[in-house]
Amino acid sequence: MAGARRSTRQSASAAPKYAEPDSSASEDVAPKRNAKKATRRKRAREDDAEDAVNADSPPPPKKPKAPKRAPKHSPPAAKPTTPTIEAAPPSSLEPSSPSNRTPSGAQEIYWLLKAEPLPRFENGVNVAFSIDDLAACTRPEPWSGVRNPQACKNMRAMRKGDLGFFYHSNGKPSGVAGILRVVEEAKVDESAFDSKDAYFDRKSERETPRWWCVGVEFVRKFGDVVDLAAIKAHAGKGGTLENMQLVKQGRLSVNRVRKEEWDFILELAGEKGE
């Protein structure tokens, strides 16, 4: 922060007044010897010098303050403010009923399930699975291998007939590739007990299962992937996708999707709602 600005103006000190010498006394005063020239002393602050000289003088009268002038022009009248309309809060990620259906039968919460379309090996097994692989399935595909408690909780909340997005994770590009449908509700994930499976969990016990999966089927593939960059472009403050779980919890493999988010992404894909 800049320091206080100092004025460069200097006012001259008042000349000191001396008493008239007594002529009678001056005759007795011996003549001064040749004295050395006095060295220049540091100048005292002007206020202090005047106080020292005029200590016995009455203070000068204060100047009367000039009356404040009225402004030439009256300030412009304040413009009327336009009332702001707050956006409606996003709908809940929890359905209003265990069936995940409104009284009219409409789905309340949608889903987003991630799979990797490019080759990647876990436990010596290639775990790549794309929307084209799902389209080639002739029977419900178990969405197995999920090892995150929150993702499993989301699958256990799915209901037969629910729709979800098929999301290509670590793809080129990553994004929503199409739509799938839940045809089998959550059941125990048998892959957790198979030592040869890519997602074998040696801590799992069949008597107290930890992991679950649903069965899904192909619905349709989008003409173009709605990539993650396009989704994040609408996830800023005030954006339609601001609170989307995909954006807030990027590492979660099974996400919940609000109705307004579902419809918006369908629009980005150039698709019509179900």
Coordinates of N, CA and C in Angstrom, one line a residue, residues 14-200:
A14 N 8.3 32.6 10.5 CA 8.2 34.0 10.9 C 9.5 34.5 11.5
A15 N 9.9 35.7 11.2 CA 11.2 36.2 11.6 C 11.1 36.5 13.1
P16 N 12.1 36.0 13.9 CA 12.0 36.3 15.4 C 12.2 37.7 15.7
K17 N 11.4 38.2 16.7 CA 11.5 39.5 17.2 C 12.4 39.6 18.4
Y18 N 13.3 40.7 18.4 CA 14.2 40.8 19.5 C 13.9 42.2 20.2
A19 N 14.2 42.2 21.5 CA 14.0 43.4 22.3 C 15.0 44.5 21.9
E20 N 14.6 45.8 22.0 CA 15.6 46.8 21.7 C 16.7 46.9 22.7
P21 N 17.9 47.0 22.3 CA 19.0 47.0 23.3 C 19.0 48.3 24.2
D22 N 19.4 48.1 25.4 CA 19.5 49.2 26.4 C 20.8 49.9 26.1
S23 N 20.7 51.2 25.8 CA 21.9 52.0 25.4 C 22.9 52.1 26.6
S24 N 22.3 52.1 27.8 CA 23.2 52.3 29.0 C 24.0 51.0 29.2
A25 N 23.3 49.9 28.9 CA 24.0 48.6 29.2 C 25.0 48.3 28.1
S26 N 24.7 48.8 26.9 CA 25.7 48.4 25.8 C 27.0 49.0 26.0
E27 N 27.2 50.1 26.8 CA 28.5 50.7 27.0 C 29.4 49.8 27.8
D28 N 28.8 49.0 28.7 CA 29.6 48.1 29.6 C 29.9 46.8 29.0
V29 N 29.3 46.5 27.8 CA 29.5 45.2 27.2 C 30.8 45.2 26.4
A30 N 31.7 44.3 26.8 CA 33.0 44.2 26.1 C 32.8 43.8 24.7
P31 N 33.6 44.2 23.8 CA 33.5 43.8 22.4 C 33.8 42.4 22.2
K32 N 33.0 41.8 21.3 CA 33.1 40.3 21.0 C 34.4 40.0 20.3
R33 N 34.9 38.8 20.8 CA 36.1 38.3 20.1 C 35.7 37.7 18.7
N34 N 36.7 37.5 17.9 CA 36.4 36.9 16.6 C 35.9 35.5 16.9
A35 N 34.6 35.3 16.7 CA 34.0 33.9 16.9 C 34.0 33.1 15.6
K36 N 34.1 31.8 15.8 CA 34.0 31.0 14.6 C 32.6 31.0 14.1
K37 N 32.4 30.9 12.8 CA 31.1 30.9 12.1 C 30.3 29.7 12.6
A38 N 29.1 30.0 13.0 CA 28.3 28.9 13.6 C 27.9 27.9 12.5
T39 N 28.0 26.6 12.9 CA 27.6 25.5 12.0 C 26.1 25.5 11.8
R40 N 25.7 25.1 10.7 CA 24.2 25.0 10.4 C 23.6 23.9 11.1
R41 N 22.6 24.2 11.9 CA 21.9 23.2 12.7 C 20.8 22.6 11.9
K42 N 20.4 21.4 12.2 CA 19.2 20.8 11.6 C 18.0 21.6 11.9
R43 N 17.3 21.9 10.8 CA 16.1 22.7 10.9 C 15.0 22.1 11.7
A44 N 14.5 22.8 12.7 CA 13.4 22.3 13.5 C 12.2 22.3 12.7
R45 N 11.2 21.5 13.1 CA 9.9 21.5 12.4 C 9.3 22.9 12.5
E46 N 8.7 23.4 11.5 CA 8.2 24.8 11.4 C 7.3 25.1 12.5
D47 N 6.4 24.2 12.9 CA 5.4 24.4 13.9 C 6.1 24.7 15.3
D48 N 7.2 23.8 15.5 CA 7.9 24.0 16.8 C 8.7 25.3 16.8
A49 N 9.3 25.7 15.7 CA 10.0 27.0 15.7 C 9.1 28.2 16.0
E50 N 7.9 28.2 15.4 CA 7.0 29.3 15.7 C 6.5 29.3 17.1
D51 N 6.3 28.1 17.7 CA 5.9 28.0 19.1 C 6.9 28.6 20.0
A52 N 8.2 28.3 19.7 CA 9.3 28.8 20.5 C 9.4 30.3 20.5
V53 N 9.2 30.9 19.3 CA 9.3 32.3 19.2 C 8.1 33.0 19.7
N54 N 7.0 32.5 19.4 CA 5.7 33.2 19.8 C 5.1 32.5 21.0
A55 N 5.9 32.0 22.0 CA 5.3 31.4 23.1 C 4.4 32.3 23.9
D56 N 4.9 33.6 24.0 CA 4.1 34.6 24.8 C 3.0 35.3 24.0
S57 N 3.0 35.0 22.7 CA 2.0 35.7 21.8 C 0.7 34.9 21.8
P58 N -0.4 35.7 21.7 CA -1.7 35.0 21.7 C -1.8 34.2 20.4
P59 N -2.5 33.1 20.4 CA -2.6 32.3 19.1 C -3.4 33.1 18.1
P60 N -3.1 33.1 16.8 CA -3.9 33.8 15.8 C -5.3 33.3 15.7
P61 N -6.2 34.2 15.4 CA -7.6 33.7 15.3 C -7.8 32.7 14.2
K62 N -8.7 31.8 14.4 CA -8.9 30.7 13.4 C -9.8 31.3 12.3
K63 N -9.5 30.9 11.1 CA -10.2 31.4 9.9 C -11.6 30.7 9.9
P64 N -12.6 31.5 9.7 CA -13.9 30.9 9.6 C -14.0 29.9 8.5
K65 N -14.7 28.8 8.7 CA -14.9 27.8 7.6 C -15.8 28.4 6.5
A66 N -15.4 28.2 5.3 CA -16.3 28.6 4.2 C -17.5 27.7 4.1
P67 N -18.7 28.3 3.9 CA -19.9 27.5 3.8 C -19.8 26.5 2.6
K68 N -20.3 25.4 2.7 CA -20.3 24.4 1.7 C -21.2 24.8 0.5
R69 N -20.6 24.7 -0.7 CA -21.4 25.1 -1.8 C -22.4 24.0 -2.2
A70 N -23.5 24.4 -2.7 CA -24.5 23.4 -3.1 C -24.0 22.8 -4.5
P71 N -24.2 21.6 -4.7 CA -23.8 21.0 -6.0 C -24.5 21.7 -7.2
K72 N -23.7 21.9 -8.2 CA -24.3 22.6 -9.4 C -25.4 21.8 -10.0
H73 N -25.2 20.5 -10.0 CA -26.2 19.6 -10.6 C -26.6 18.6 -9.6
S74 N -27.9 18.3 -9.5 CA -28.4 17.3 -8.6 C -28.0 15.9 -9.2
P75 N -27.6 15.0 -8.3 CA -27.2 13.6 -8.7 C -28.3 13.0 -9.5
P76 N -28.0 12.2 -10.5 CA -29.0 11.5 -11.3 C -29.8 10.5 -10.4
A77 N -31.0 10.4 -10.7 CA -31.9 9.5 -10.0 C -31.5 8.1 -10.2
A78 N -31.5 7.3 -9.2 CA -31.1 5.9 -9.3 C -32.0 5.1 -10.2
K79 N -31.4 4.3 -11.1 CA -32.2 3.5 -12.0 C -32.9 2.4 -11.3
P80 N -34.2 2.1 -11.7 CA -34.9 1.0 -11.0 C -34.2 -0.3 -11.3
T81 N -34.0 -1.0 -10.3 CA -33.3 -2.3 -10.4 C -34.3 -3.4 -10.9
T82 N -33.8 -4.2 -11.8 CA -34.7 -5.3 -12.3 C -34.6 -6.5 -11.3
P83 N -35.7 -7.0 -10.8 CA -35.7 -8.1 -9.8 C -35.1 -9.3 -10.4
T84 N -34.2 -9.9 -9.6 CA -33.5 -11.1 -10.1 C -34.4 -12.3 -9.8
I85 N -34.4 -13.2 -10.8 CA -35.2 -14.5 -10.6 C -34.2 -15.6 -10.4
E86 N -34.3 -16.1 -9.2 CA -33.4 -17.2 -8.8 C -33.8 -18.5 -9.5
A87 N -32.8 -19.3 -10.0 CA -33.0 -20.5 -10.6 C -33.6 -21.5 -9.6
A88 N -34.4 -22.4 -10.1 CA -35.0 -23.4 -9.3 C -33.9 -24.4 -8.8
P89 N -34.0 -24.8 -7.6 CA -32.9 -25.7 -7.1 C -33.0 -27.0 -7.8
P90 N -31.9 -27.7 -8.0 CA -32.0 -29.0 -8.7 C -32.8 -30.0 -7.9
S91 N -33.4 -30.9 -8.6 CA -34.2 -32.0 -8.0 C -33.3 -32.9 -7.2
S92 N -33.9 -33.6 -6.3 CA -33.1 -34.5 -5.4 C -32.6 -35.7 -6.2
L93 N -31.5 -36.3 -5.7 CA -30.9 -37.5 -6.2 C -31.6 -38.7 -5.6
E94 N -32.6 -38.5 -4.8 CA -33.3 -39.6 -4.2 C -34.8 -39.6 -4.7
P95 N -35.2 -40.8 -5.2 CA -36.6 -40.8 -5.7 C -37.6 -40.7 -4.6
S96 N -38.8 -40.3 -4.9 CA -39.8 -40.1 -3.9 C -40.5 -41.4 -3.4
S97 N -40.2 -42.5 -4.2 CA -40.8 -43.8 -3.8 C -39.7 -44.9 -4.1
P98 N -39.8 -46.0 -3.4 CA -38.9 -47.1 -3.7 C -39.0 -47.7 -5.1
S99 N -40.0 -47.4 -5.8 CA -40.2 -47.9 -7.2 C -39.5 -47.0 -8.2
N100 N -39.0 -45.9 -7.7 CA -38.3 -44.9 -8.6 C -39.3 -44.4 -9.7
R101 N -40.5 -44.4 -9.4 CA -41.6 -43.9 -10.4 C -42.5 -42.9 -9.7
T102 N -42.9 -42.0 -10.5 CA -44.0 -41.0 -10.1 C -45.3 -41.7 -10.1
P103 N -46.4 -41.2 -9.6 CA -47.7 -41.8 -9.7 C -48.1 -42.0 -11.1
S104 N -47.6 -41.2 -12.0 CA -48.0 -41.4 -13.5 C -47.1 -42.5 -14.1
G105 N -46.1 -43.0 -13.4 CA -45.3 -44.1 -13.9 C -44.0 -43.6 -14.6
A106 N -43.7 -42.3 -14.5 CA -42.4 -41.8 -15.1 C -41.3 -42.0 -14.2
Q107 N -40.1 -42.3 -14.8 CA -38.9 -42.6 -14.0 C -38.4 -41.3 -13.4
E108 N -38.0 -41.3 -12.1 CA -37.6 -40.1 -11.4 C -36.1 -39.9 -11.5
I109 N -35.3 -40.9 -11.1 CA -33.9 -40.9 -11.2 C -33.3 -41.8 -12.3
Y110 N -32.4 -41.2 -13.0 CA -31.7 -42.0 -14.1 C -30.3 -42.4 -13.7
W111 N -29.6 -43.0 -14.5 CA -28.3 -43.6 -14.2 C -27.3 -43.4 -15.2
L112 N -26.0 -43.5 -14.8 CA -24.9 -43.4 -15.7 C -23.9 -44.5 -15.3
L113 N -23.6 -45.4 -16.2 CA -22.7 -46.5 -15.9 C -21.5 -46.4 -16.8
K114 N -20.3 -46.5 -16.2 CA -19.0 -46.4 -16.9 C -18.4 -47.7 -17.3
A115 N -17.9 -47.8 -18.5 CA -17.1 -49.0 -18.9 C -15.9 -48.4 -19.8
E116 N -14.9 -49.2 -19.9 CA -13.7 -48.8 -20.7 C -13.7 -49.5 -22.0
P117 N -13.8 -48.7 -23.1 CA -13.8 -49.2 -24.4 C -12.5 -49.7 -25.0
L118 N -11.4 -49.2 -24.4 CA -10.0 -49.5 -24.9 C -9.4 -50.6 -24.0
P119 N -8.6 -51.4 -24.6 CA -8.0 -52.6 -23.9 C -7.2 -52.1 -22.6
R120 N -7.5 -52.9 -21.6 CA -6.8 -52.7 -20.3 C -6.9 -54.0 -19.5
F121 N -5.8 -54.4 -18.9 CA -5.7 -55.7 -18.3 C -5.7 -55.6 -16.8
E122 N -6.6 -56.4 -16.1 CA -6.6 -56.5 -14.7 C -6.5 -58.0 -14.4
N123 N -5.6 -58.4 -13.5 CA -5.4 -59.8 -13.1 C -5.2 -60.7 -14.4
G124 N -4.6 -60.1 -15.4 CA -4.3 -60.9 -16.6 C -5.5 -60.9 -17.6
V125 N -6.6 -60.2 -17.3 CA -7.8 -60.3 -18.1 C -8.1 -58.9 -18.7
N126 N -8.4 -58.9 -20.0 CA -8.8 -57.7 -20.7 C -10.2 -57.2 -20.2
V127 N -10.3 -56.0 -19.6 CA -11.6 -55.6 -19.1 C -12.3 -54.6 -20.0
A128 N -11.8 -54.5 -21.2 CA -12.4 -53.5 -22.2 C -13.9 -54.0 -22.5
F129 N -14.8 -53.0 -22.5 CA -16.2 -53.3 -22.8 C -16.8 -52.0 -23.3
S130 N -17.3 -52.0 -24.6 CA -17.8 -50.8 -25.2 C -19.3 -51.0 -25.4
I131 N -20.0 -49.9 -25.8 CA -21.4 -50.0 -26.1 C -21.7 -50.9 -27.3
D132 N -20.7 -51.1 -28.2 CA -20.9 -52.0 -29.3 C -20.8 -53.5 -28.8
D133 N -20.0 -53.7 -27.7 CA -20.0 -55.0 -27.1 C -21.4 -55.3 -26.4
L134 N -22.0 -54.3 -25.8 CA -23.3 -54.5 -25.2 C -24.3 -54.8 -26.3
A135 N -24.2 -54.1 -27.4 CA -25.2 -54.3 -28.5 C -25.1 -55.7 -29.0
A136 N -24.0 -56.3 -28.9 CA -23.8 -57.7 -29.5 C -24.3 -58.7 -28.5
C137 N -24.6 -58.4 -27.2 CA -25.0 -59.4 -26.3 C -26.4 -59.9 -26.6
T138 N -26.6 -61.2 -26.4 CA -27.9 -61.8 -26.7 C -28.7 -62.1 -25.5
R139 N -28.2 -61.8 -24.3 CA -28.9 -61.9 -23.1 C -28.4 -60.8 -22.1
P140 N -29.1 -60.6 -21.0 CA -28.8 -59.5 -20.1 C -27.3 -59.6 -19.7
E141 N -26.6 -58.5 -19.7 CA -25.2 -58.4 -19.4 C -25.1 -58.0 -17.9
P142 N -24.5 -58.9 -17.0 CA -24.3 -58.5 -15.6 C -23.2 -57.4 -15.5
W143 N -23.6 -56.3 -14.9 CA -22.7 -55.2 -14.7 C -21.8 -55.4 -13.5
S144 N -20.9 -56.4 -13.7 CA -20.1 -56.9 -12.5 C -18.8 -56.2 -12.4
G145 N -18.1 -56.5 -11.3 CA -16.8 -55.9 -11.1 C -16.7 -54.5 -10.4
V146 N -17.9 -54.0 -10.0 CA -17.9 -52.8 -9.3 C -17.5 -53.0 -7.9
R147 N -16.5 -52.3 -7.4 CA -15.9 -52.5 -6.1 C -15.9 -51.2 -5.3
N148 N -16.9 -50.4 -5.5 CA -17.0 -49.2 -4.7 C -18.4 -49.2 -4.0
P149 N -18.4 -49.0 -2.6 CA -19.7 -49.1 -1.9 C -20.8 -48.2 -2.4
Q150 N -20.4 -46.9 -2.7 CA -21.4 -46.0 -3.1 C -22.0 -46.4 -4.5
A151 N -21.1 -46.9 -5.4 CA -21.6 -47.3 -6.7 C -22.5 -48.5 -6.6
C152 N -22.1 -49.4 -5.6 CA -23.0 -50.6 -5.4 C -24.4 -50.2 -4.8
K153 N -24.3 -49.2 -4.0 CA -25.6 -48.7 -3.4 C -26.5 -48.1 -4.5
N154 N -25.9 -47.4 -5.5 CA -26.6 -46.9 -6.6 C -27.3 -48.0 -7.4
M155 N -26.5 -49.1 -7.6 CA -27.1 -50.2 -8.4 C -28.2 -50.9 -7.6
R156 N -28.1 -51.0 -6.3 CA -29.2 -51.6 -5.5 C -30.4 -50.8 -5.5
A157 N -30.3 -49.5 -5.9 CA -31.5 -48.6 -6.0 C -32.1 -48.7 -7.3
M158 N -31.5 -49.3 -8.3 CA -32.1 -49.4 -9.7 C -33.3 -50.3 -9.7
R159 N -34.2 -50.0 -10.6 CA -35.4 -50.8 -10.7 C -35.5 -51.3 -12.2
K160 N -36.2 -52.4 -12.3 CA -36.3 -53.0 -13.6 C -37.1 -52.0 -14.6
G161 N -36.5 -51.8 -15.7 CA -37.0 -50.8 -16.7 C -36.4 -49.5 -16.6
D162 N -35.5 -49.2 -15.6 CA -34.8 -47.9 -15.5 C -33.9 -47.8 -16.7
L163 N -33.7 -46.5 -17.2 CA -32.8 -46.2 -18.2 C -31.6 -45.5 -17.7
G164 N -30.5 -45.7 -18.4 CA -29.2 -45.1 -17.9 C -28.3 -44.8 -19.1
F165 N -27.4 -43.9 -18.9 CA -26.4 -43.6 -20.0 C -25.3 -44.7 -19.9
F166 N -24.8 -45.1 -21.1 CA -23.6 -45.9 -21.2 C -22.4 -44.9 -21.4
Y167 N -21.5 -44.8 -20.5 CA -20.4 -43.9 -20.5 C -19.1 -44.5 -20.9
H168 N -18.4 -44.1 -21.9 CA -17.1 -44.6 -22.2 C -16.1 -43.9 -21.4
S169 N -15.4 -44.6 -20.5 CA -14.4 -44.1 -19.6 C -13.0 -44.3 -20.2
N170 N -12.1 -43.3 -20.1 CA -10.8 -43.5 -20.7 C -10.9 -43.7 -22.1
G171 N -11.9 -43.2 -22.8 CA -12.0 -43.4 -24.2 C -11.4 -42.2 -25.0
K172 N -11.5 -42.3 -26.3 CA -11.0 -41.2 -27.2 C -12.1 -40.8 -28.1
P173 N -13.0 -39.9 -27.7 CA -13.0 -39.2 -26.3 C -13.8 -40.0 -25.3
S174 N -13.6 -39.6 -24.0 CA -14.5 -40.1 -23.0 C -15.8 -39.3 -23.0
G175 N -16.9 -40.1 -22.8 CA -18.2 -39.4 -22.7 C -19.3 -40.4 -22.8
V176 N -20.6 -39.8 -23.0 CA -21.8 -40.6 -23.0 C -21.9 -41.1 -24.5
A177 N -22.0 -42.5 -24.6 CA -22.0 -43.1 -25.9 C -23.4 -43.5 -26.3
G178 N -24.3 -43.7 -25.4 CA -25.6 -44.2 -25.7 C -26.5 -44.5 -24.5
I179 N -27.5 -45.3 -24.7 CA -28.4 -45.6 -23.6 C -28.6 -47.1 -23.4
L180 N -28.7 -47.5 -22.1 CA -29.0 -48.9 -21.7 C -30.2 -49.0 -20.9
R181 N -30.7 -50.2 -20.6 CA -31.8 -50.4 -19.8 C -31.6 -51.5 -18.7
V182 N -32.0 -51.3 -17.5 CA -31.9 -52.3 -16.4 C -33.0 -53.3 -16.6
V183 N -32.6 -54.6 -16.8 CA -33.6 -55.6 -17.0 C -33.6 -56.6 -15.8
E184 N -32.6 -56.6 -15.0 CA -32.5 -57.4 -13.8 C -32.0 -56.6 -12.6
E185 N -32.8 -56.6 -11.6 CA -32.4 -55.8 -10.4 C -31.2 -56.4 -9.7
A186 N -30.7 -55.7 -8.7 CA -29.4 -56.1 -8.1 C -29.5 -57.5 -7.5
K187 N -28.4 -58.2 -7.7 CA -28.2 -59.5 -7.2 C -26.7 -59.6 -6.8
V188 N -26.3 -60.7 -6.1 CA -24.9 -60.8 -5.6 C -24.0 -60.9 -6.9
D189 N -22.9 -60.2 -6.8 CA -21.9 -60.3 -7.9 C -21.0 -61.5 -7.7
E190 N -21.2 -62.5 -8.5 CA -20.5 -63.8 -8.4 C -19.0 -63.6 -8.7
S191 N -18.7 -62.6 -9.5 CA -17.3 -62.4 -9.9 C -16.4 -62.2 -8.8
A192 N -16.9 -61.7 -7.7 CA -16.1 -61.4 -6.5 C -15.5 -62.7 -5.9
F193 N -16.1 -63.9 -6.1 CA -15.7 -65.1 -5.6 C -14.8 -65.9 -6.5
D194 N -14.7 -65.5 -7.8 CA -13.9 -66.2 -8.8 C -12.5 -65.7 -8.8
S195 N -11.6 -66.6 -8.4 CA -10.2 -66.2 -8.4 C -9.6 -65.9 -9.7
K196 N -10.2 -66.3 -10.8 CA -9.7 -66.1 -12.2 C -10.3 -64.8 -12.8
D197 N -11.3 -64.2 -12.1 CA -11.9 -63.0 -12.6 C -11.0 -61.8 -12.4
A198 N -11.2 -60.8 -13.3 CA -10.4 -59.6 -13.2 C -10.6 -58.8 -11.9
Y199 N -11.8 -59.0 -11.3 CA -12.1 -58.2 -10.1 C -12.4 -59.1 -8.9
F200 N -11.7 -60.2 -8.8 CA -11.7 -61.1 -7.7 C -11.4 -60.4 -6.4

